[in-house]
């Protein structure tokens, strides 16, 4: 019998479907007849193994995540068939896409919103650092009859480690790494302590994690003094450049602090309660975007910019603070388990970004000011109250059931301030507008507030028809309401430039600090029902097939753009407003059809699972723009469809060697035309650009979605393969050597490559690591992106910005100056060492 070790055998083969089991049992099993470990999951609200559960579900445990260097959901997604997360660095909300259900451009902040993420039992939409997390479960397909938060495409659950009421332990881990292209060493450190306060009844667990990513993108073209320094000096004149430009190395770094404290109390054998406070604070320096090969050929900067350089004129920091206070109660009522989950989450975010290009592109002659540049400061806050309660039947009856109720209230406030340093002086003194100075330099100001309430009753009824056949029916009844108010102002325009009244007299605001916000209200509500039908058949003890039809749902809402006046003919200047049909957007819905197969072979040495799926998507919520001001909004497209296959297998090849592999094929496309999906060409645009009717129609067609257009943001083919070699070394220590490769085919940046979309080439990533472990410690050496692959993960804007696309008339003003268009990058090769130690007190 081998000695029990804290860091026991674990392999990539069990990465997607493995849980922590008693280590002595694991080694006894390994010695006798090594088998694939059995994971117990709770995604179906009951404990059971993945191979026994008739759903498409994946899971990854903390030990395997540690071995593979998986620290967040972006890393994990490469190993889950059917799940795509486009890594856009710490600053952006990386889109989470299930089975290709996405219609938005694969650029910043375009999360398709098709997935519900849970921290424990509470919905929490945060990319959580995977510190002190027991496992992550990913359910592919709508889950609205199992979960309170409506899920259009799937659900992701972060399961934190439970408070142990019997053992006092402490765990320390330290990680140091060096990335190519970075001038500094990064690090991650964590500390976890678990302590019973009253043995068997009361205990506490606390964890703290600090992550420092030094960054690898250089911002070498920042303006020294806004409104004074020239953003585009003579790049061939070193003195001119030095007088106007400053640099910032590794300007996309990140510092994230994550903490959790949990107090668990079991006063009786039928009641178990846990009070948890979770906190995460993230400070990101800038976007992980390069402008290499992304500037106009007429821009001299295009000849000197490097592969890991961004050409933004301003640093783009972003600070985000998230917290969650939750109370989870479980009560054994005998006939059923009662679970109550109450949560209050808060999120505050503040960021700055370069806004120069937007104003130049508007063709209001801003670029005539030699030192023109602009930046935006954005502030947002959100409060979320959630209450979910459910009953789960117990016992050995052939009939089992789940019933639950859900309530969520979300209040959000946001504002955006756009500044144009010294432009008021230029307008008054050079243009001689006759206006007044605007010392605060505030060019644009928008405010929006919203309250969303969602309520649902949900449940499932299952019946074991025979020893082999089981059927489940689920139902969800939902209701939601949205109330929003918003307002915009362009203070500098009305103060320094002015406008004509009905008598041709120029009007200016006298008060240099005046801001006028005329709030407009908008509201939406809806209710309805969703269903689920599932049947499974157990052909043998190790072979099972299932069929599922399920519906998913995502609520509608308000766009938060001020309403246009009834007489739009009077609109002039920098008007930003929404027409009646642009103020609100409707709910969208999916219907998922799936056939699945799960099998275990060779005395539990080989698992092979597969699923065929077809998803119909109705009234898909997509990104659009207002007619006046081209403000981004959400609109509804007619429909889309996704179909494909997902396969996963894992096997023990020998006593030392194990493997894991996945493959997914997804074909996702529109099933009806979607006019104006990517933009709208107004009569004013046509007149200003001097377009013929034929050319205008051609341009508009390039911005319209059409039946059969491929959806963006996810590859058609995904593949992963991993091997782990395990052996004993140095007097009964365990050595694990892991190699993994993940690959994906190309992606589209926009629907059907419309609106100057582009193909983002596919790529493969290789990771390798070696870990040696003893009874209470482990030490690892790892290399991520082993071959230092240089690849794009997504794109921001398009080539029309730089006047080098088929259809660039819409945004080609001063294209030789624009720098918005760029690409998000994979992290370069990263070499690191990690050490972990567990104390038992």
JSON list of C-alpha atoms in Angstrom, two decimals, residues 558-645:
[
{"chain": "A", "resi": 558, "resn": "UNK", "atom": "CA", "xyz": [-34.55, 49.37, -21.88]},
{"chain": "A", "resi": 559, "resn": "UNK", "atom": "CA", "xyz": [-31.57, 50.73, -23.78]},
{"chain": "A", "resi": 560, "resn": "UNK", "atom": "CA", "xyz": [-30.90, 53.69, -21.52]},
{"chain": "A", "resi": 561, "resn": "UNK", "atom": "CA", "xyz": [-30.79, 56.30, -24.30]},
{"chain": "A", "resi": 562, "resn": "UNK", "atom": "CA", "xyz": [-32.86, 59.46, -24.01]},
{"chain": "A", "resi": 563, "resn": "UNK", "atom": "CA", "xyz": [-35.95, 59.59, -26.22]},
{"chain": "A", "resi": 564, "resn": "UNK", "atom": "CA", "xyz": [-35.99, 61.79, -29.32]},
{"chain": "A", "resi": 565, "resn": "UNK", "atom": "CA", "xyz": [-38.56, 64.59, -29.53]},
{"chain": "A", "resi": 566, "resn": "UNK", "atom": "CA", "xyz": [-41.69, 63.88, -31.53]},
{"chain": "A", "resi": 567, "resn": "UNK", "atom": "CA", "xyz": [-40.49, 66.26, -34.28]},
{"chain": "A", "resi": 568, "resn": "UNK", "atom": "CA", "xyz": [-37.11, 64.84, -35.32]},
{"chain": "A", "resi": 569, "resn": "UNK", "atom": "CA", "xyz": [-36.81, 67.32, -38.18]},
{"chain": "A", "resi": 570, "resn": "UNK", "atom": "CA", "xyz": [-35.66, 69.92, -35.66]},
{"chain": "A", "resi": 571, "resn": "UNK", "atom": "CA", "xyz": [-32.71, 67.85, -34.47]},
{"chain": "A", "resi": 572, "resn": "UNK", "atom": "CA", "xyz": [-29.28, 69.23, -35.28]},
{"chain": "A", "resi": 573, "resn": "UNK", "atom": "CA", "xyz": [-25.67, 69.15, -34.14]},
{"chain": "A", "resi": 574, "resn": "UNK", "atom": "CA", "xyz": [-24.49, 66.40, -31.81]},
{"chain": "A", "resi": 575, "resn": "UNK", "atom": "CA", "xyz": [-27.89, 64.95, -30.98]},
{"chain": "A", "resi": 576, "resn": "UNK", "atom": "CA", "xyz": [-27.92, 61.53, -29.35]},
{"chain": "A", "resi": 577, "resn": "UNK", "atom": "CA", "xyz": [-31.40, 60.10, -28.83]},
{"chain": "A", "resi": 578, "resn": "UNK", "atom": "CA", "xyz": [-33.53, 57.01, -29.38]},
{"chain": "A", "resi": 579, "resn": "UNK", "atom": "CA", "xyz": [-36.63, 56.72, -31.52]},
{"chain": "A", "resi": 580, "resn": "UNK", "atom": "CA", "xyz": [-39.62, 54.95, -29.89]},
{"chain": "A", "resi": 581, "resn": "UNK", "atom": "CA", "xyz": [-38.71, 51.60, -31.47]},
{"chain": "A", "resi": 582, "resn": "UNK", "atom": "CA", "xyz": [-35.10, 52.00, -30.25]},
{"chain": "A", "resi": 583, "resn": "UNK", "atom": "CA", "xyz": [-35.83, 52.65, -26.57]},
{"chain": "A", "resi": 584, "resn": "UNK", "atom": "CA", "xyz": [-36.74, 49.07, -25.61]},
{"chain": "A", "resi": 585, "resn": "UNK", "atom": "CA", "xyz": [-35.85, 45.55, -26.67]},
{"chain": "A", "resi": 586, "resn": "UNK", "atom": "CA", "xyz": [-37.80, 42.32, -26.23]},
{"chain": "A", "resi": 587, "resn": "UNK", "atom": "CA", "xyz": [-36.95, 39.06, -24.51]},
{"chain": "A", "resi": 588, "resn": "UNK", "atom": "CA", "xyz": [-35.35, 36.33, -26.60]},
{"chain": "A", "resi": 589, "resn": "UNK", "atom": "CA", "xyz": [-35.84, 32.59, -26.35]},
{"chain": "A", "resi": 590, "resn": "UNK", "atom": "CA", "xyz": [-34.07, 29.34, -27.29]},
{"chain": "A", "resi": 591, "resn": "UNK", "atom": "CA", "xyz": [-35.41, 25.84, -27.89]},
{"chain": "A", "resi": 592, "resn": "UNK", "atom": "CA", "xyz": [-32.74, 23.20, -27.46]},
{"chain": "A", "resi": 593, "resn": "UNK", "atom": "CA", "xyz": [-33.00, 19.68, -28.91]},
{"chain": "A", "resi": 594, "resn": "UNK", "atom": "CA", "xyz": [-30.32, 17.24, -27.79]},
{"chain": "A", "resi": 595, "resn": "UNK", "atom": "CA", "xyz": [-29.46, 13.53, -28.09]},
{"chain": "A", "resi": 596, "resn": "UNK", "atom": "CA", "xyz": [-26.71, 12.35, -25.78]},
{"chain": "A", "resi": 597, "resn": "UNK", "atom": "CA", "xyz": [-24.72, 9.19, -25.14]},
{"chain": "A", "resi": 598, "resn": "UNK", "atom": "CA", "xyz": [-22.56, 8.35, -22.10]},
{"chain": "A", "resi": 599, "resn": "UNK", "atom": "CA", "xyz": [-20.53, 5.20, -21.76]},
{"chain": "A", "resi": 600, "resn": "UNK", "atom": "CA", "xyz": [-17.90, 3.55, -19.57]},
{"chain": "A", "resi": 601, "resn": "UNK", "atom": "CA", "xyz": [-15.69, 0.73, -20.84]},
{"chain": "A", "resi": 602, "resn": "UNK", "atom": "CA", "xyz": [-12.81, -1.59, -19.89]},
{"chain": "A", "resi": 603, "resn": "UNK", "atom": "CA", "xyz": [-13.65, -1.76, -16.19]},
{"chain": "A", "resi": 604, "resn": "UNK", "atom": "CA", "xyz": [-13.86, 2.02, -15.86]},
{"chain": "A", "resi": 605, "resn": "UNK", "atom": "CA", "xyz": [-10.63, 2.71, -17.75]},
{"chain": "A", "resi": 606, "resn": "UNK", "atom": "CA", "xyz": [-12.32, 4.45, -20.70]},
{"chain": "A", "resi": 607, "resn": "UNK", "atom": "CA", "xyz": [-15.14, 7.00, -20.86]},
{"chain": "A", "resi": 608, "resn": "UNK", "atom": "CA", "xyz": [-16.70, 8.12, -24.12]},
{"chain": "A", "resi": 609, "resn": "UNK", "atom": "CA", "xyz": [-19.52, 10.71, -24.18]},
{"chain": "A", "resi": 610, "resn": "UNK", "atom": "CA", "xyz": [-21.15, 12.48, -27.11]},
{"chain": "A", "resi": 611, "resn": "UNK", "atom": "CA", "xyz": [-24.08, 14.79, -27.79]},
{"chain": "A", "resi": 612, "resn": "UNK", "atom": "CA", "xyz": [-25.88, 15.98, -30.92]},
{"chain": "A", "resi": 613, "resn": "UNK", "atom": "CA", "xyz": [-27.74, 19.28, -30.59]},
{"chain": "A", "resi": 614, "resn": "UNK", "atom": "CA", "xyz": [-29.96, 21.66, -32.51]},
{"chain": "A", "resi": 615, "resn": "UNK", "atom": "CA", "xyz": [-30.87, 25.05, -31.03]},
{"chain": "A", "resi": 616, "resn": "UNK", "atom": "CA", "xyz": [-33.47, 27.45, -32.43]},
{"chain": "A", "resi": 617, "resn": "UNK", "atom": "CA", "xyz": [-33.06, 31.05, -31.26]},
{"chain": "A", "resi": 618, "resn": "UNK", "atom": "CA", "xyz": [-36.03, 33.41, -31.60]},
{"chain": "A", "resi": 619, "resn": "UNK", "atom": "CA", "xyz": [-35.99, 37.23, -31.33]},
{"chain": "A", "resi": 620, "resn": "UNK", "atom": "CA", "xyz": [-32.24, 37.14, -30.69]},
{"chain": "A", "resi": 621, "resn": "UNK", "atom": "CA", "xyz": [-30.95, 40.19, -28.83]},
{"chain": "A", "resi": 622, "resn": "UNK", "atom": "CA", "xyz": [-28.24, 41.78, -30.95]},
{"chain": "A", "resi": 623, "resn": "UNK", "atom": "CA", "xyz": [-26.13, 44.90, -30.97]},
{"chain": "A", "resi": 624, "resn": "UNK", "atom": "CA", "xyz": [-27.50, 47.81, -32.99]},
{"chain": "A", "resi": 625, "resn": "UNK", "atom": "CA", "xyz": [-27.18, 51.59, -33.06]},
{"chain": "A", "resi": 626, "resn": "UNK", "atom": "CA", "xyz": [-29.51, 54.57, -32.76]},
{"chain": "A", "resi": 627, "resn": "UNK", "atom": "CA", "xyz": [-30.42, 56.50, -35.89]},
{"chain": "A", "resi": 628, "resn": "UNK", "atom": "CA", "xyz": [-29.41, 59.75, -34.21]},
{"chain": "A", "resi": 629, "resn": "UNK", "atom": "CA", "xyz": [-25.90, 59.71, -32.76]},
{"chain": "A", "resi": 630, "resn": "UNK", "atom": "CA", "xyz": [-25.09, 56.05, -33.54]},
{"chain": "A", "resi": 631, "resn": "UNK", "atom": "CA", "xyz": [-25.30, 55.23, -29.84]},
{"chain": "A", "resi": 632, "resn": "UNK", "atom": "CA", "xyz": [-24.88, 51.45, -29.19]},
{"chain": "A", "resi": 633, "resn": "UNK", "atom": "CA", "xyz": [-28.18, 49.79, -28.26]},
{"chain": "A", "resi": 634, "resn": "UNK", "atom": "CA", "xyz": [-29.69, 46.32, -28.12]},
{"chain": "A", "resi": 635, "resn": "UNK", "atom": "CA", "xyz": [-32.23, 45.34, -30.77]},
{"chain": "A", "resi": 636, "resn": "UNK", "atom": "CA", "xyz": [-33.98, 42.09, -31.74]},
{"chain": "A", "resi": 637, "resn": "UNK", "atom": "CA", "xyz": [-33.17, 40.05, -34.82]},
{"chain": "A", "resi": 638, "resn": "UNK", "atom": "CA", "xyz": [-35.62, 37.59, -36.32]},
{"chain": "A", "resi": 639, "resn": "UNK", "atom": "CA", "xyz": [-33.94, 34.30, -35.49]},
{"chain": "A", "resi": 640, "resn": "UNK", "atom": "CA", "xyz": [-30.88, 32.06, -35.58]},
{"chain": "A", "resi": 641, "resn": "UNK", "atom": "CA", "xyz": [-29.97, 28.39, -35.36]},
{"chain": "A", "resi": 642, "resn": "UNK", "atom": "CA", "xyz": [-27.05, 26.40, -34.00]},
{"chain": "A", "resi": 643, "resn": "UNK", "atom": "CA", "xyz": [-26.40, 22.72, -34.55]},
{"chain": "A", "resi": 644, "resn": "UNK", "atom": "CA", "xyz": [-23.48, 20.40, -34.03]},
{"chain": "A", "resi": 645, "resn": "UNK", "atom": "CA", "xyz": [-21.81, 17.65, -32.03]}
]
